[in-house]
Amino acid sequence: MIRAAAIQLAPDLKSGAATVSRMCDAVSDAAKEGARLAVFPETFVPYYPYFSFVEPPVSTGRAHLSLYEEAVLIPGPTTETLSRVAIDFDMVLCVGVNERDGGSLYNTQLIFDTDGAIKLKRRKITPTFHERMIWGRGDGSGLKVVDTAVGKIGALACWEHYNPLARYTLMADGEQIHCSQFPGSMVGQIFADQIEVTIRHHALEAGCFVVNSTGWLSDEQRAALTDDPKMQKALSGGCYSAIIGPDGSHLCEPITEGEGIAIADLDFEQITKRKRMLDSVGHYSRPDLFSLSVNKAPQPAITSLNERDIEPIENNESVSEYQPV
C-alpha cells in the first residue's frame, strides 16, 4: 500500500523558477502526510498557456515568447532540481512541463523515481484546439508504463483521455497507477464534470488507480491574463483534483476550488478485486476480434540511411527509387 497526493496549486505566471519553488514546498507538505507519489497539473512549469485560450493569436506574440524563455530544457536546471527533490523526500513525482527542444515547445510529462532518475518523458500526442498554436505534436515513444518505487505508472494529459486507443495502450502495458493532468481554471463547471467522468471511467475500465491533478488561478491571476470580464469567467472553474480507486470510487474528497492536496492510500489488492470481475486486456478482451497496432518508434526530424541498408525497388513507379529493407 502506498499513499498518493494530487496537488492543486497556482503557478507563478512570471517565473518558472518561482513555480518550481512552489512545487518543492508542496512536495514537502505532501511528504509530511506520508505521500510517496505526488502528481502536479498539466504543463505546470512554468505555467499552462492560458493566454492562448482567451486571446487571438495575433495578440499572443509577447506571451508566447515569454513562455519560450521560461520553458524547460530536458535535461537542465529544472529537472536537476526536481530530481534532487524526489531523492530528498523519497517520492515519485509526476510533473507537467512546457519543454523547449530547439525552436519548438512541447506539452511534456515527466516521471521522476525516488532515486531522481527520469523514468518517463513523453509528449502530448495531439495538442487540443488553441494548444496547437503553442506546442508541437508528440510521438508514440513515450506511450508506455514505467516501473517505479511505488508501482507501474502511466500518464496522459487532458483530452488525450478521449483517445481510447491511447488509454488502451497503457492498460495493456500493465498500468497500476494512472497519473492524469489537466490545466484547471478553465471553461467552468462543465469541465470539472467532464474530468470526473473521464477519470472515473478510466479507473473502472483499466482496473487501476487514477491520481488526477488540476491547476488553479487566483482572481488576481485571471485579471492579469485578461481584462475582459467574459474571458475572466472563461478562466474559472474546471478544477477537479482527485484520487479514484479501481472500482471507480473516490478515495478522498476532491478539490474543486483553491489550492490544496488530495491524499489517499492505494491498496493494490483492489486492483485484483476489480480485474477478477473485468479485465479489459485479459479475460474480458477479444483479440480474435479486435487488435491494436502502436508505433512506439521516436520520430526525429532527420534519419540517416546508408547504401548498405537499402535495396532497389523494381517495377514500382509510384514510390521513390529506394526504400529501407
PDB file of C-alpha atoms in Angstrom:
ATOM      1  CA  MET A   1       0.000   0.000   0.000  1.00  0.00           C
ATOM      2  CA  ILE A   2       1.278   3.464  -0.863  1.00  0.00           C
ATOM      3  CA  ARG A   3      -0.022   6.956  -0.184  1.00  0.00           C
ATOM      4  CA  ALA A   4      -0.579   9.294  -3.137  1.00  0.00           C
ATOM      5  CA  ALA A   5      -1.111  13.045  -3.393  1.00  0.00           C
ATOM      6  CA  ALA A   6      -2.926  15.008  -6.104  1.00  0.00           C
ATOM      7  CA  ILE A   7      -1.696  18.576  -5.763  1.00  0.00           C
ATOM      8  CA  GLN A   8      -3.839  21.531  -6.848  1.00  0.00           C
ATOM      9  CA  LEU A   9      -1.696  24.630  -6.983  1.00  0.00           C
ATOM     10  CA  ALA A  10      -1.393  28.014  -8.678  1.00  0.00           C
ATOM     11  CA  PRO A  11       1.718  28.603 -10.799  1.00  0.00           C
ATOM     12  CA  ASP A  12       3.753  31.776 -10.871  1.00  0.00           C
ATOM     13  CA  LEU A  13       2.794  33.385 -14.186  1.00  0.00           C
ATOM     14  CA  LYS A  14       6.057  35.317 -14.420  1.00  0.00           C
ATOM     15  CA  SER A  15       8.760  32.876 -13.353  1.00  0.00           C
ATOM     16  CA  GLY A  16       9.341  29.195 -13.950  1.00  0.00           C
ATOM     17  CA  ALA A  17      11.852  29.120 -11.097  1.00  0.00           C
ATOM     18  CA  ALA A  18       9.231  30.555  -8.742  1.00  0.00           C
ATOM     19  CA  THR A  19       6.732  27.907  -9.879  1.00  0.00           C
ATOM     20  CA  VAL A  20       9.273  25.175  -9.168  1.00  0.00           C
ATOM     21  CA  SER A  21       9.869  26.660  -5.723  1.00  0.00           C
ATOM     22  CA  ARG A  22       6.138  26.428  -5.024  1.00  0.00           C
ATOM     23  CA  MET A  23       6.222  22.785  -6.160  1.00  0.00           C
ATOM     24  CA  CYS A  24       9.073  21.986  -3.790  1.00  0.00           C
ATOM     25  CA  ASP A  25       7.113  23.411  -0.871  1.00  0.00           C
ATOM     26  CA  ALA A  26       4.083  21.332  -1.877  1.00  0.00           C
ATOM     27  CA  VAL A  27       6.194  18.160  -2.067  1.00  0.00           C
ATOM     28  CA  SER A  28       7.447  18.877   1.442  1.00  0.00           C
ATOM     29  CA  ASP A  29       3.870  19.270   2.676  1.00  0.00           C
ATOM     30  CA  ALA A  30       2.797  16.035   0.970  1.00  0.00           C
ATOM     31  CA  ALA A  31       5.770  14.186   2.464  1.00  0.00           C
ATOM     32  CA  LYS A  32       4.696  15.265   5.951  1.00  0.00           C
ATOM     33  CA  GLU A  33       1.418  13.431   5.243  1.00  0.00           C
ATOM     34  CA  GLY A  34       3.304  10.283   4.282  1.00  0.00           C
ATOM     35  CA  ALA A  35       2.855  10.563   0.500  1.00  0.00           C
ATOM     36  CA  ARG A  36       5.174   8.554  -1.761  1.00  0.00           C
ATOM     37  CA  LEU A  37       3.681   9.801  -5.040  1.00  0.00           C
ATOM     38  CA  ALA A  38       2.848  13.408  -5.957  1.00  0.00           C
ATOM     39  CA  VAL A  39       1.096  14.472  -9.159  1.00  0.00           C
ATOM     40  CA  PHE A  40       1.121  18.069 -10.423  1.00  0.00           C
ATOM     41  CA  PRO A  41      -1.073  19.758 -13.096  1.00  0.00           C
ATOM     42  CA  GLU A  42      -0.633  19.824 -16.853  1.00  0.00           C
ATOM     43  CA  THR A  43       2.341  21.911 -18.092  1.00  0.00           C
ATOM     44  CA  PHE A  44       2.588  23.397 -14.619  1.00  0.00           C
ATOM     45  CA  VAL A  45       6.152  24.583 -15.215  1.00  0.00           C
ATOM     46  CA  PRO A  46       6.371  27.434 -15.900  1.00  0.00           C
ATOM     47  CA  TYR A  47       2.570  27.641 -16.404  1.00  0.00           C
ATOM     48  CA  TYR A  48      -0.180  26.439 -18.710  1.00  0.00           C
ATOM     49  CA  PRO A  49      -0.569  28.858 -21.698  1.00  0.00           C
ATOM     50  CA  TYR A  50      -3.928  30.231 -20.611  1.00  0.00           C
ATOM     51  CA  PHE A  51      -3.272  33.315 -22.740  1.00  0.00           C
ATOM     52  CA  SER A  52      -3.781  31.264 -25.907  1.00  0.00           C
ATOM     53  CA  PHE A  53      -7.300  30.367 -24.795  1.00  0.00           C
ATOM     54  CA  VAL A  54      -8.551  33.901 -24.203  1.00  0.00           C
ATOM     55  CA  GLU A  55      -6.548  35.989 -26.689  1.00  0.00           C
ATOM     56  CA  PRO A  56      -6.438  35.845 -30.513  1.00  0.00           C
ATOM     57  CA  PRO A  57      -3.157  34.531 -31.971  1.00  0.00           C
ATOM     58  CA  VAL A  58      -2.182  37.954 -33.318  1.00  0.00           C
ATOM     59  CA  SER A  59      -2.121  39.292 -29.755  1.00  0.00           C
ATOM     60  CA  THR A  60      -0.155  36.500 -28.111  1.00  0.00           C
ATOM     61  CA  GLY A  61       3.334  37.003 -29.541  1.00  0.00           C
ATOM     62  CA  ARG A  62       4.867  38.543 -26.418  1.00  0.00           C
ATOM     63  CA  ALA A  63       3.297  35.977 -24.077  1.00  0.00           C
ATOM     64  CA  HIS A  64       4.378  33.134 -26.358  1.00  0.00           C
ATOM     65  CA  LEU A  65       7.972  34.378 -26.439  1.00  0.00           C
ATOM     66  CA  SER A  66       7.930  34.692 -22.647  1.00  0.00           C
ATOM     67  CA  LEU A  67       6.836  31.064 -22.451  1.00  0.00           C
ATOM     68  CA  TYR A  68       9.826  30.116 -24.609  1.00  0.00           C
ATOM     69  CA  GLU A  69      12.159  31.975 -22.257  1.00  0.00           C
ATOM     70  CA  GLU A  70      10.780  30.205 -19.181  1.00  0.00           C
ATOM     71  CA  ALA A  71      10.330  26.750 -20.757  1.00  0.00           C
ATOM     72  CA  VAL A  72      12.159  23.662 -19.505  1.00  0.00           C
ATOM     73  CA  LEU A  73      15.230  22.059 -21.072  1.00  0.00           C
ATOM     74  CA  ILE A  74      15.485  18.298 -20.549  1.00  0.00           C
ATOM     75  CA  PRO A  75      17.931  17.696 -19.016  1.00  0.00           C
ATOM     76  CA  GLY A  76      18.528  21.088 -17.460  1.00  0.00           C
ATOM     77  CA  PRO A  77      18.401  23.095 -14.230  1.00  0.00           C
ATOM     78  CA  THR A  78      14.692  22.418 -13.618  1.00  0.00           C
ATOM     79  CA  THR A  79      14.993  18.653 -13.998  1.00  0.00           C
ATOM     80  CA  GLU A  80      18.089  18.652 -11.792  1.00  0.00           C
ATOM     81  CA  THR A  81      16.144  20.454  -9.057  1.00  0.00           C
ATOM     82  CA  LEU A  82      13.191  18.075  -9.299  1.00  0.00           C
ATOM     83  CA  SER A  83      15.496  15.063  -9.251  1.00  0.00           C
ATOM     84  CA  ARG A  84      17.031  16.279  -6.009  1.00  0.00           C
ATOM     85  CA  VAL A  85      13.573  16.872  -4.533  1.00  0.00           C
ATOM     86  CA  ALA A  86      12.489  13.330  -5.432  1.00  0.00           C
ATOM     87  CA  ILE A  87      15.580  11.948  -3.716  1.00  0.00           C
ATOM     88  CA  ASP A  88      15.336  14.193  -0.659  1.00  0.00           C
ATOM     89  CA  PHE A  89      11.695  13.289   0.009  1.00  0.00           C
ATOM     90  CA  ASP A  90      11.872   9.668  -1.228  1.00  0.00           C
ATOM     91  CA  MET A  91       8.962  10.425  -3.540  1.00  0.00           C
ATOM     92  CA  VAL A  92       7.883   9.665  -7.085  1.00  0.00           C
ATOM     93  CA  LEU A  93       6.904  12.868  -8.920  1.00  0.00           C
ATOM     94  CA  CYS A  94       4.705  13.267 -11.979  1.00  0.00           C
ATOM     95  CA  VAL A  95       5.233  16.756 -13.363  1.00  0.00           C
ATOM     96  CA  GLY A  96       3.841  18.543 -16.424  1.00  0.00           C
ATOM     97  CA  VAL A  97       6.196  20.989 -18.146  1.00  0.00           C
ATOM     98  CA  ASN A  98       6.473  23.150 -21.229  1.00  0.00           C
ATOM     99  CA  GLU A  99       9.525  21.531 -22.801  1.00  0.00           C
ATOM    100  CA  ARG A 100      11.729  23.505 -25.150  1.00  0.00           C
ATOM    101  CA  ASP A 101      13.558  21.500 -27.788  1.00  0.00           C
ATOM    102  CA  GLY A 102      15.334  23.722 -30.282  1.00  0.00           C
ATOM    103  CA  GLY A 103      12.772  26.084 -31.774  1.00  0.00           C
ATOM    104  CA  SER A 104       9.670  24.209 -30.584  1.00  0.00           C
ATOM    105  CA  LEU A 105       7.683  23.792 -27.378  1.00  0.00           C
ATOM    106  CA  TYR A 106       6.014  20.571 -26.272  1.00  0.00           C
ATOM    107  CA  ASN A 107       3.492  19.578 -23.648  1.00  0.00           C
ATOM    108  CA  THR A 108       5.625  17.074 -21.769  1.00  0.00           C
ATOM    109  CA  GLN A 109       5.002  14.759 -18.829  1.00  0.00           C
ATOM    110  CA  LEU A 110       7.926  13.706 -16.641  1.00  0.00           C
ATOM    111  CA  ILE A 111       8.014  10.966 -14.020  1.00  0.00           C
ATOM    112  CA  PHE A 112      10.893  11.089 -11.524  1.00  0.00           C
ATOM    113  CA  ASP A 113      11.597   7.994  -9.443  1.00  0.00           C
ATOM    114  CA  THR A 114      12.736   8.116  -5.821  1.00  0.00           C
ATOM    115  CA  ASP A 115      16.375   7.840  -6.941  1.00  0.00           C
ATOM    116  CA  GLY A 116      15.975  11.010  -9.000  1.00  0.00           C
ATOM    117  CA  ALA A 117      16.012   9.249 -12.365  1.00  0.00           C
ATOM    118  CA  ILE A 118      13.619  10.417 -15.073  1.00  0.00           C
ATOM    119  CA  LYS A 119      11.703   7.205 -15.777  1.00  0.00           C
ATOM    120  CA  LEU A 120       9.335   8.714 -18.329  1.00  0.00           C
ATOM    121  CA  LYS A 121       9.471  11.654 -20.710  1.00  0.00           C
ATOM    122  CA  ARG A 122       6.508  11.799 -23.038  1.00  0.00           C
ATOM    123  CA  ARG A 123       4.951  14.495 -25.175  1.00  0.00           C
ATOM    124  CA  LYS A 124       1.229  15.047 -25.633  1.00  0.00           C
ATOM    125  CA  ILE A 125       0.462  13.269 -28.888  1.00  0.00           C
ATOM    126  CA  THR A 126      -2.079  15.807 -30.171  1.00  0.00           C
ATOM    127  CA  PRO A 127      -2.444  19.287 -28.662  1.00  0.00           C
ATOM    128  CA  THR A 128      -6.071  20.396 -28.459  1.00  0.00           C
ATOM    129  CA  PHE A 129      -7.607  23.334 -30.363  1.00  0.00           C
ATOM    130  CA  HIS A 130      -5.798  26.550 -29.249  1.00  0.00           C
ATOM    131  CA  GLU A 131      -2.865  24.478 -27.933  1.00  0.00           C
ATOM    132  CA  ARG A 132      -1.794  23.683 -31.498  1.00  0.00           C
ATOM    133  CA  MET A 133      -0.569  27.275 -31.811  1.00  0.00           C
ATOM    134  CA  ILE A 134       1.751  26.647 -28.846  1.00  0.00           C
ATOM    135  CA  TRP A 135       3.019  23.057 -28.877  1.00  0.00           C
ATOM    136  CA  GLY A 136       4.305  20.582 -31.392  1.00  0.00           C
ATOM    137  CA  ARG A 137       2.962  17.018 -31.560  1.00  0.00           C
ATOM    138  CA  GLY A 138       4.457  14.121 -29.645  1.00  0.00           C
ATOM    139  CA  ASP A 139       5.051  10.572 -30.861  1.00  0.00           C
ATOM    140  CA  GLY A 140       4.441   7.091 -29.507  1.00  0.00           C
ATOM    141  CA  SER A 141       7.855   6.632 -27.892  1.00  0.00           C
ATOM    142  CA  GLY A 142       6.568   7.802 -24.508  1.00  0.00           C
ATOM    143  CA  LEU A 143       3.267   5.974 -24.651  1.00  0.00           C
ATOM    144  CA  LYS A 144       4.218   3.332 -22.111  1.00  0.00           C
ATOM    145  CA  VAL A 145       4.037   2.271 -18.481  1.00  0.00           C
ATOM    146  CA  VAL A 146       7.172   2.574 -16.354  1.00  0.00           C
ATOM    147  CA  ASP A 147       8.265   0.698 -13.229  1.00  0.00           C
ATOM    148  CA  THR A 148       8.799   2.957 -10.223  1.00  0.00           C
ATOM    149  CA  ALA A 149       9.322   2.580  -6.498  1.00  0.00           C
ATOM    150  CA  VAL A 150       5.542   2.837  -5.987  1.00  0.00           C
ATOM    151  CA  GLY A 151       4.341   0.634  -8.846  1.00  0.00           C
ATOM    152  CA  LYS A 152       3.715   0.611 -12.592  1.00  0.00           C
ATOM    153  CA  ILE A 153       2.746   4.121 -13.693  1.00  0.00           C
ATOM    154  CA  GLY A 154       1.303   5.516 -16.902  1.00  0.00           C
ATOM    155  CA  ALA A 155       0.343   9.085 -17.720  1.00  0.00           C
ATOM    156  CA  LEU A 156      -1.801  11.096 -20.115  1.00  0.00           C
ATOM    157  CA  ALA A 157      -2.594  14.790 -20.320  1.00  0.00           C
ATOM    158  CA  CYS A 158      -6.061  16.305 -20.526  1.00  0.00           C
ATOM    159  CA  TRP A 159      -8.031  15.379 -23.646  1.00  0.00           C
ATOM    160  CA  GLU A 160      -5.628  12.571 -24.507  1.00  0.00           C
ATOM    161  CA  HIS A 161      -8.030  10.669 -22.268  1.00  0.00           C
ATOM    162  CA  TYR A 162     -10.595  10.961 -25.048  1.00  0.00           C
ATOM    163  CA  ASN A 163      -8.352   8.866 -27.277  1.00  0.00           C
ATOM    164  CA  PRO A 164      -9.443   5.340 -26.242  1.00  0.00           C
ATOM    165  CA  LEU A 165      -6.587   3.684 -28.124  1.00  0.00           C
ATOM    166  CA  ALA A 166      -4.004   5.702 -26.190  1.00  0.00           C
ATOM    167  CA  ARG A 167      -5.648   4.671 -22.930  1.00  0.00           C
ATOM    168  CA  TYR A 168      -5.836   1.039 -24.031  1.00  0.00           C
ATOM    169  CA  THR A 169      -2.118   1.067 -24.835  1.00  0.00           C
ATOM    170  CA  LEU A 170      -1.347   1.937 -21.207  1.00  0.00           C
ATOM    171  CA  MET A 171      -3.899  -0.557 -19.914  1.00  0.00           C
ATOM    172  CA  ALA A 172      -2.316  -3.340 -21.970  1.00  0.00           C
ATOM    173  CA  ASP A 173       1.102  -2.350 -20.646  1.00  0.00           C
ATOM    174  CA  GLY A 174       0.044  -3.262 -17.085  1.00  0.00           C
ATOM    175  CA  GLU A 175      -0.796   0.145 -15.642  1.00  0.00           C
ATOM    176  CA  GLN A 176      -1.416   0.086 -11.870  1.00  0.00           C
ATOM    177  CA  ILE A 177      -1.463   3.844 -11.240  1.00  0.00           C
ATOM    178  CA  HIS A 178      -2.578   6.326 -13.862  1.00  0.00           C
ATOM    179  CA  CYS A 179      -1.363   9.904 -13.444  1.00  0.00           C
ATOM    180  CA  SER A 180      -3.663  12.332 -15.219  1.00  0.00           C
ATOM    181  CA  GLN A 181      -3.152  16.068 -15.572  1.00  0.00           C
ATOM    182  CA  PHE A 182      -5.488  18.878 -16.616  1.00  0.00           C
ATOM    183  CA  PRO A 183      -4.892  22.662 -16.667  1.00  0.00           C
ATOM    184  CA  GLY A 184      -7.792  23.590 -14.357  1.00  0.00           C
ATOM    185  CA  SER A 185      -9.325  27.075 -14.048  1.00  0.00           C
ATOM    186  CA  MET A 186     -10.942  26.868 -17.475  1.00  0.00           C
ATOM    187  CA  VAL A 187     -14.368  26.585 -19.083  1.00  0.00           C
ATOM    188  CA  GLY A 188     -16.382  26.394 -15.869  1.00  0.00           C
ATOM    189  CA  GLN A 189     -18.210  23.655 -14.005  1.00  0.00           C
ATOM    190  CA  ILE A 190     -18.847  21.627 -17.139  1.00  0.00           C
ATOM    191  CA  PHE A 191     -15.104  20.984 -17.440  1.00  0.00           C
ATOM    192  CA  ALA A 192     -14.906  19.761 -13.841  1.00  0.00           C
ATOM    193  CA  ASP A 193     -17.868  17.459 -14.507  1.00  0.00           C
ATOM    194  CA  GLN A 194     -16.173  16.090 -17.623  1.00  0.00           C
ATOM    195  CA  ILE A 195     -12.927  15.474 -15.738  1.00  0.00           C
ATOM    196  CA  GLU A 196     -14.753  13.474 -13.071  1.00  0.00           C
ATOM    197  CA  VAL A 197     -16.491  11.299 -15.665  1.00  0.00           C
ATOM    198  CA  THR A 198     -13.240  10.792 -17.564  1.00  0.00           C
ATOM    199  CA  ILE A 199     -11.012   9.743 -14.671  1.00  0.00           C
ATOM    200  CA  ARG A 200     -13.630   7.535 -13.027  1.00  0.00           C
ATOM    201  CA  HIS A 201     -14.306   5.764 -16.311  1.00  0.00           C
ATOM    202  CA  HIS A 202     -10.607   5.110 -16.915  1.00  0.00           C
ATOM    203  CA  ALA A 203     -10.204   3.705 -13.398  1.00  0.00           C
ATOM    204  CA  LEU A 204     -13.141   1.347 -13.985  1.00  0.00           C
ATOM    205  CA  GLU A 205     -12.093   0.277 -17.464  1.00  0.00           C
ATOM    206  CA  ALA A 206      -8.394  -0.114 -16.669  1.00  0.00           C
ATOM    207  CA  GLY A 207      -8.859  -1.547 -13.190  1.00  0.00           C
ATOM    208  CA  CYS A 208      -6.238   0.864 -11.876  1.00  0.00           C
ATOM    209  CA  PHE A 209      -5.898   3.833  -9.553  1.00  0.00           C
ATOM    210  CA  VAL A 210      -6.128   7.318 -11.049  1.00  0.00           C
ATOM    211  CA  VAL A 211      -4.406  10.288  -9.428  1.00  0.00           C
ATOM    212  CA  ASN A 212      -5.590  13.458 -11.147  1.00  0.00           C
ATOM    213  CA  SER A 213      -4.243  16.976 -10.683  1.00  0.00           C
ATOM    214  CA  THR A 214      -5.594  20.277 -11.999  1.00  0.00           C
ATOM    215  CA  GLY A 215      -4.169  23.770 -11.686  1.00  0.00           C
ATOM    216  CA  TRP A 216      -5.685  26.834 -10.031  1.00  0.00           C
ATOM    217  CA  LEU A 217      -5.758  30.531 -10.893  1.00  0.00           C
ATOM    218  CA  SER A 218      -6.437  33.257  -8.355  1.00  0.00           C
ATOM    219  CA  ASP A 219      -8.686  36.233  -9.142  1.00  0.00           C
ATOM    220  CA  GLU A 220      -5.566  38.375  -9.477  1.00  0.00           C
ATOM    221  CA  GLN A 221      -4.026  35.979 -11.959  1.00  0.00           C
ATOM    222  CA  ARG A 222      -7.169  35.884 -14.082  1.00  0.00           C
ATOM    223  CA  ALA A 223      -7.204  39.679 -14.146  1.00  0.00           C
ATOM    224  CA  ALA A 224      -3.534  39.699 -15.167  1.00  0.00           C
ATOM    225  CA  LEU A 225      -4.264  37.367 -18.082  1.00  0.00           C
ATOM    226  CA  THR A 226      -7.197  39.376 -19.449  1.00  0.00           C
ATOM    227  CA  ASP A 227      -9.147  42.489 -18.538  1.00  0.00           C
ATOM    228  CA  ASP A 228     -12.261  41.189 -20.316  1.00  0.00           C
ATOM    229  CA  PRO A 229     -14.823  40.027 -17.686  1.00  0.00           C
ATOM    230  CA  LYS A 230     -16.216  37.416 -20.090  1.00  0.00           C
ATOM    231  CA  MET A 231     -12.776  35.955 -20.657  1.00  0.00           C
ATOM    232  CA  GLN A 232     -12.044  36.022 -16.934  1.00  0.00           C
ATOM    233  CA  LYS A 233     -15.142  33.891 -16.486  1.00  0.00           C
ATOM    234  CA  ALA A 234     -13.763  31.515 -19.125  1.00  0.00           C
ATOM    235  CA  LEU A 235     -10.698  31.126 -16.883  1.00  0.00           C
ATOM    236  CA  SER A 236     -12.680  29.913 -13.894  1.00  0.00           C
ATOM    237  CA  GLY A 237     -13.982  26.579 -12.676  1.00  0.00           C
ATOM    238  CA  GLY A 238     -12.800  23.368 -14.284  1.00  0.00           C
ATOM    239  CA  CYS A 239     -10.844  22.194 -11.232  1.00  0.00           C
ATOM    240  CA  TYR A 240     -11.080  18.601 -10.046  1.00  0.00           C
ATOM    241  CA  SER A 241      -8.044  17.168  -8.253  1.00  0.00           C
ATOM    242  CA  ALA A 242      -8.975  13.707  -7.051  1.00  0.00           C
ATOM    243  CA  ILE A 243      -7.873  10.133  -6.434  1.00  0.00           C
ATOM    244  CA  ILE A 244     -10.015   7.290  -7.788  1.00  0.00           C
ATOM    245  CA  GLY A 245      -9.963   3.577  -6.948  1.00  0.00           C
ATOM    246  CA  PRO A 246     -10.129   0.693  -9.452  1.00  0.00           C
ATOM    247  CA  ASP A 247     -13.856   0.360  -8.764  1.00  0.00           C
ATOM    248  CA  GLY A 248     -14.443   3.962  -9.812  1.00  0.00           C
ATOM    249  CA  SER A 249     -14.990   5.244  -6.280  1.00  0.00           C
ATOM    250  CA  HIS A 250     -13.497   8.371  -4.742  1.00  0.00           C
ATOM    251  CA  LEU A 251     -10.768   7.580  -2.217  1.00  0.00           C
ATOM    252  CA  CYS A 252     -10.803  11.113  -0.781  1.00  0.00           C
ATOM    253  CA  GLU A 253     -12.717  14.341  -1.111  1.00  0.00           C
ATOM    254  CA  PRO A 254     -11.938  16.002  -4.485  1.00  0.00           C
ATOM    255  CA  ILE A 255     -10.605  19.558  -4.556  1.00  0.00           C
ATOM    256  CA  THR A 256     -12.660  21.830  -6.805  1.00  0.00           C
ATOM    257  CA  GLU A 257     -11.607  25.285  -5.606  1.00  0.00           C
ATOM    258  CA  GLY A 258      -8.472  26.871  -4.232  1.00  0.00           C
ATOM    259  CA  GLU A 259      -5.148  25.262  -3.511  1.00  0.00           C
ATOM    260  CA  GLY A 260      -4.803  22.021  -1.621  1.00  0.00           C
ATOM    261  CA  ILE A 261      -3.608  18.421  -1.582  1.00  0.00           C
ATOM    262  CA  ALA A 262      -5.886  15.428  -2.051  1.00  0.00           C
ATOM    263  CA  ILE A 263      -4.364  12.418  -0.279  1.00  0.00           C
ATOM    264  CA  ALA A 264      -5.373   8.758  -0.270  1.00  0.00           C
ATOM    265  CA  ASP A 265      -3.929   5.298   0.332  1.00  0.00           C
ATOM    266  CA  LEU A 266      -3.719   2.938  -2.641  1.00  0.00           C
ATOM    267  CA  ASP A 267      -4.279  -0.716  -1.735  1.00  0.00           C
ATOM    268  CA  PHE A 268      -3.182  -2.791  -4.732  1.00  0.00           C
ATOM    269  CA  GLU A 269      -5.411  -5.686  -3.686  1.00  0.00           C
ATOM    270  CA  GLN A 270      -8.280  -3.548  -5.005  1.00  0.00           C
ATOM    271  CA  ILE A 271      -6.829  -3.984  -8.491  1.00  0.00           C
ATOM    272  CA  THR A 272      -7.153  -7.763  -8.256  1.00  0.00           C
ATOM    273  CA  LYS A 273     -10.684  -7.484  -6.887  1.00  0.00           C
ATOM    274  CA  ARG A 274     -11.723  -5.326  -9.813  1.00  0.00           C
ATOM    275  CA  LYS A 275      -9.962  -7.376 -12.501  1.00  0.00           C
ATOM    276  CA  ARG A 276     -11.432 -10.612 -11.160  1.00  0.00           C
ATOM    277  CA  MET A 277     -14.715  -9.272 -12.498  1.00  0.00           C
ATOM    278  CA  LEU A 278     -13.480  -7.393 -15.576  1.00  0.00           C
ATOM    279  CA  ASP A 279     -10.001  -7.430 -17.057  1.00  0.00           C
ATOM    280  CA  SER A 280     -10.204  -5.365 -20.246  1.00  0.00           C
ATOM    281  CA  VAL A 281      -6.838  -6.621 -21.520  1.00  0.00           C
ATOM    282  CA  GLY A 282      -7.257 -10.183 -20.229  1.00  0.00           C
ATOM    283  CA  HIS A 283     -10.295 -12.422 -19.843  1.00  0.00           C
ATOM    284  CA  TYR A 284     -12.691  -9.691 -20.988  1.00  0.00           C
ATOM    285  CA  SER A 285     -10.754  -8.898 -24.174  1.00  0.00           C
ATOM    286  CA  ARG A 286     -11.353 -10.411 -27.610  1.00  0.00           C
ATOM    287  CA  PRO A 287      -8.066 -10.329 -29.517  1.00  0.00           C
ATOM    288  CA  ASP A 288      -9.602 -12.642 -32.105  1.00  0.00           C
ATOM    289  CA  LEU A 289     -11.990  -9.802 -32.988  1.00  0.00           C
ATOM    290  CA  PHE A 290     -10.052  -6.628 -32.178  1.00  0.00           C
ATOM    291  CA  SER A 291      -6.395  -5.652 -32.404  1.00  0.00           C
ATOM    292  CA  LEU A 292      -4.345  -2.520 -31.776  1.00  0.00           C
ATOM    293  CA  SER A 293      -1.100  -1.597 -33.514  1.00  0.00           C
ATOM    294  CA  VAL A 294       1.056   1.107 -31.909  1.00  0.00           C
ATOM    295  CA  ASN A 295       4.103   2.783 -33.453  1.00  0.00           C
ATOM    296  CA  LYS A 296       6.379   3.458 -30.481  1.00  0.00           C
ATOM    297  CA  ALA A 297       9.412   4.487 -32.525  1.00  0.00           C
ATOM    298  CA  PRO A 298      10.761   8.001 -31.932  1.00  0.00           C
ATOM    299  CA  GLN A 299      10.143  10.362 -34.855  1.00  0.00           C
ATOM    300  CA  PRO A 300      13.209  12.620 -35.176  1.00  0.00           C
ATOM    301  CA  ALA A 301      13.389  15.384 -37.755  1.00  0.00           C
ATOM    302  CA  ILE A 302      16.093  13.553 -39.717  1.00  0.00           C
ATOM    303  CA  THR A 303      17.278   9.960 -40.070  1.00  0.00           C
ATOM    304  CA  SER A 304      20.272   8.580 -41.968  1.00  0.00           C
ATOM    305  CA  LEU A 305      20.199   5.652 -44.367  1.00  0.00           C
ATOM    306  CA  ASN A 306      23.400   4.009 -45.547  1.00  0.00           C
ATOM    307  CA  GLU A 307      23.587   2.461 -49.002  1.00  0.00           C
ATOM    308  CA  ARG A 308      24.084  -0.990 -47.497  1.00  0.00           C
ATOM    309  CA  ASP A 309      20.815  -0.610 -45.598  1.00  0.00           C
ATOM    310  CA  ILE A 310      18.681  -0.022 -48.697  1.00  0.00           C
ATOM    311  CA  GLU A 311      17.882  -2.021 -51.803  1.00  0.00           C
ATOM    312  CA  PRO A 312      16.408  -1.017 -55.173  1.00  0.00           C
ATOM    313  CA  ILE A 313      12.703  -1.430 -55.871  1.00  0.00           C
ATOM    314  CA  GLU A 314      11.797  -2.826 -59.265  1.00  0.00           C
ATOM    315  CA  ASN A 315       8.668  -2.231 -61.337  1.00  0.00           C
ATOM    316  CA  ASN A 316       7.089   0.321 -58.986  1.00  0.00           C
ATOM    317  CA  GLU A 317       6.886   3.820 -60.408  1.00  0.00           C
ATOM    318  CA  SER A 318       4.681   5.161 -57.601  1.00  0.00           C
ATOM    319  CA  VAL A 319       7.438   5.230 -54.989  1.00  0.00           C
ATOM    320  CA  SER A 320      10.942   6.647 -54.777  1.00  0.00           C
ATOM    321  CA  GLU A 321      13.871   4.666 -56.158  1.00  0.00           C
ATOM    322  CA  TYR A 322      14.984   3.188 -52.859  1.00  0.00           C
ATOM    323  CA  GLN A 323      13.338   2.162 -49.603  1.00  0.00           C
ATOM    324  CA  PRO A 324      14.657   0.637 -46.347  1.00  0.00           C
ATOM    325  CA  VAL A 325      14.967  -3.122 -46.210  1.00  0.00           C
TER     326      VAL A 325
END
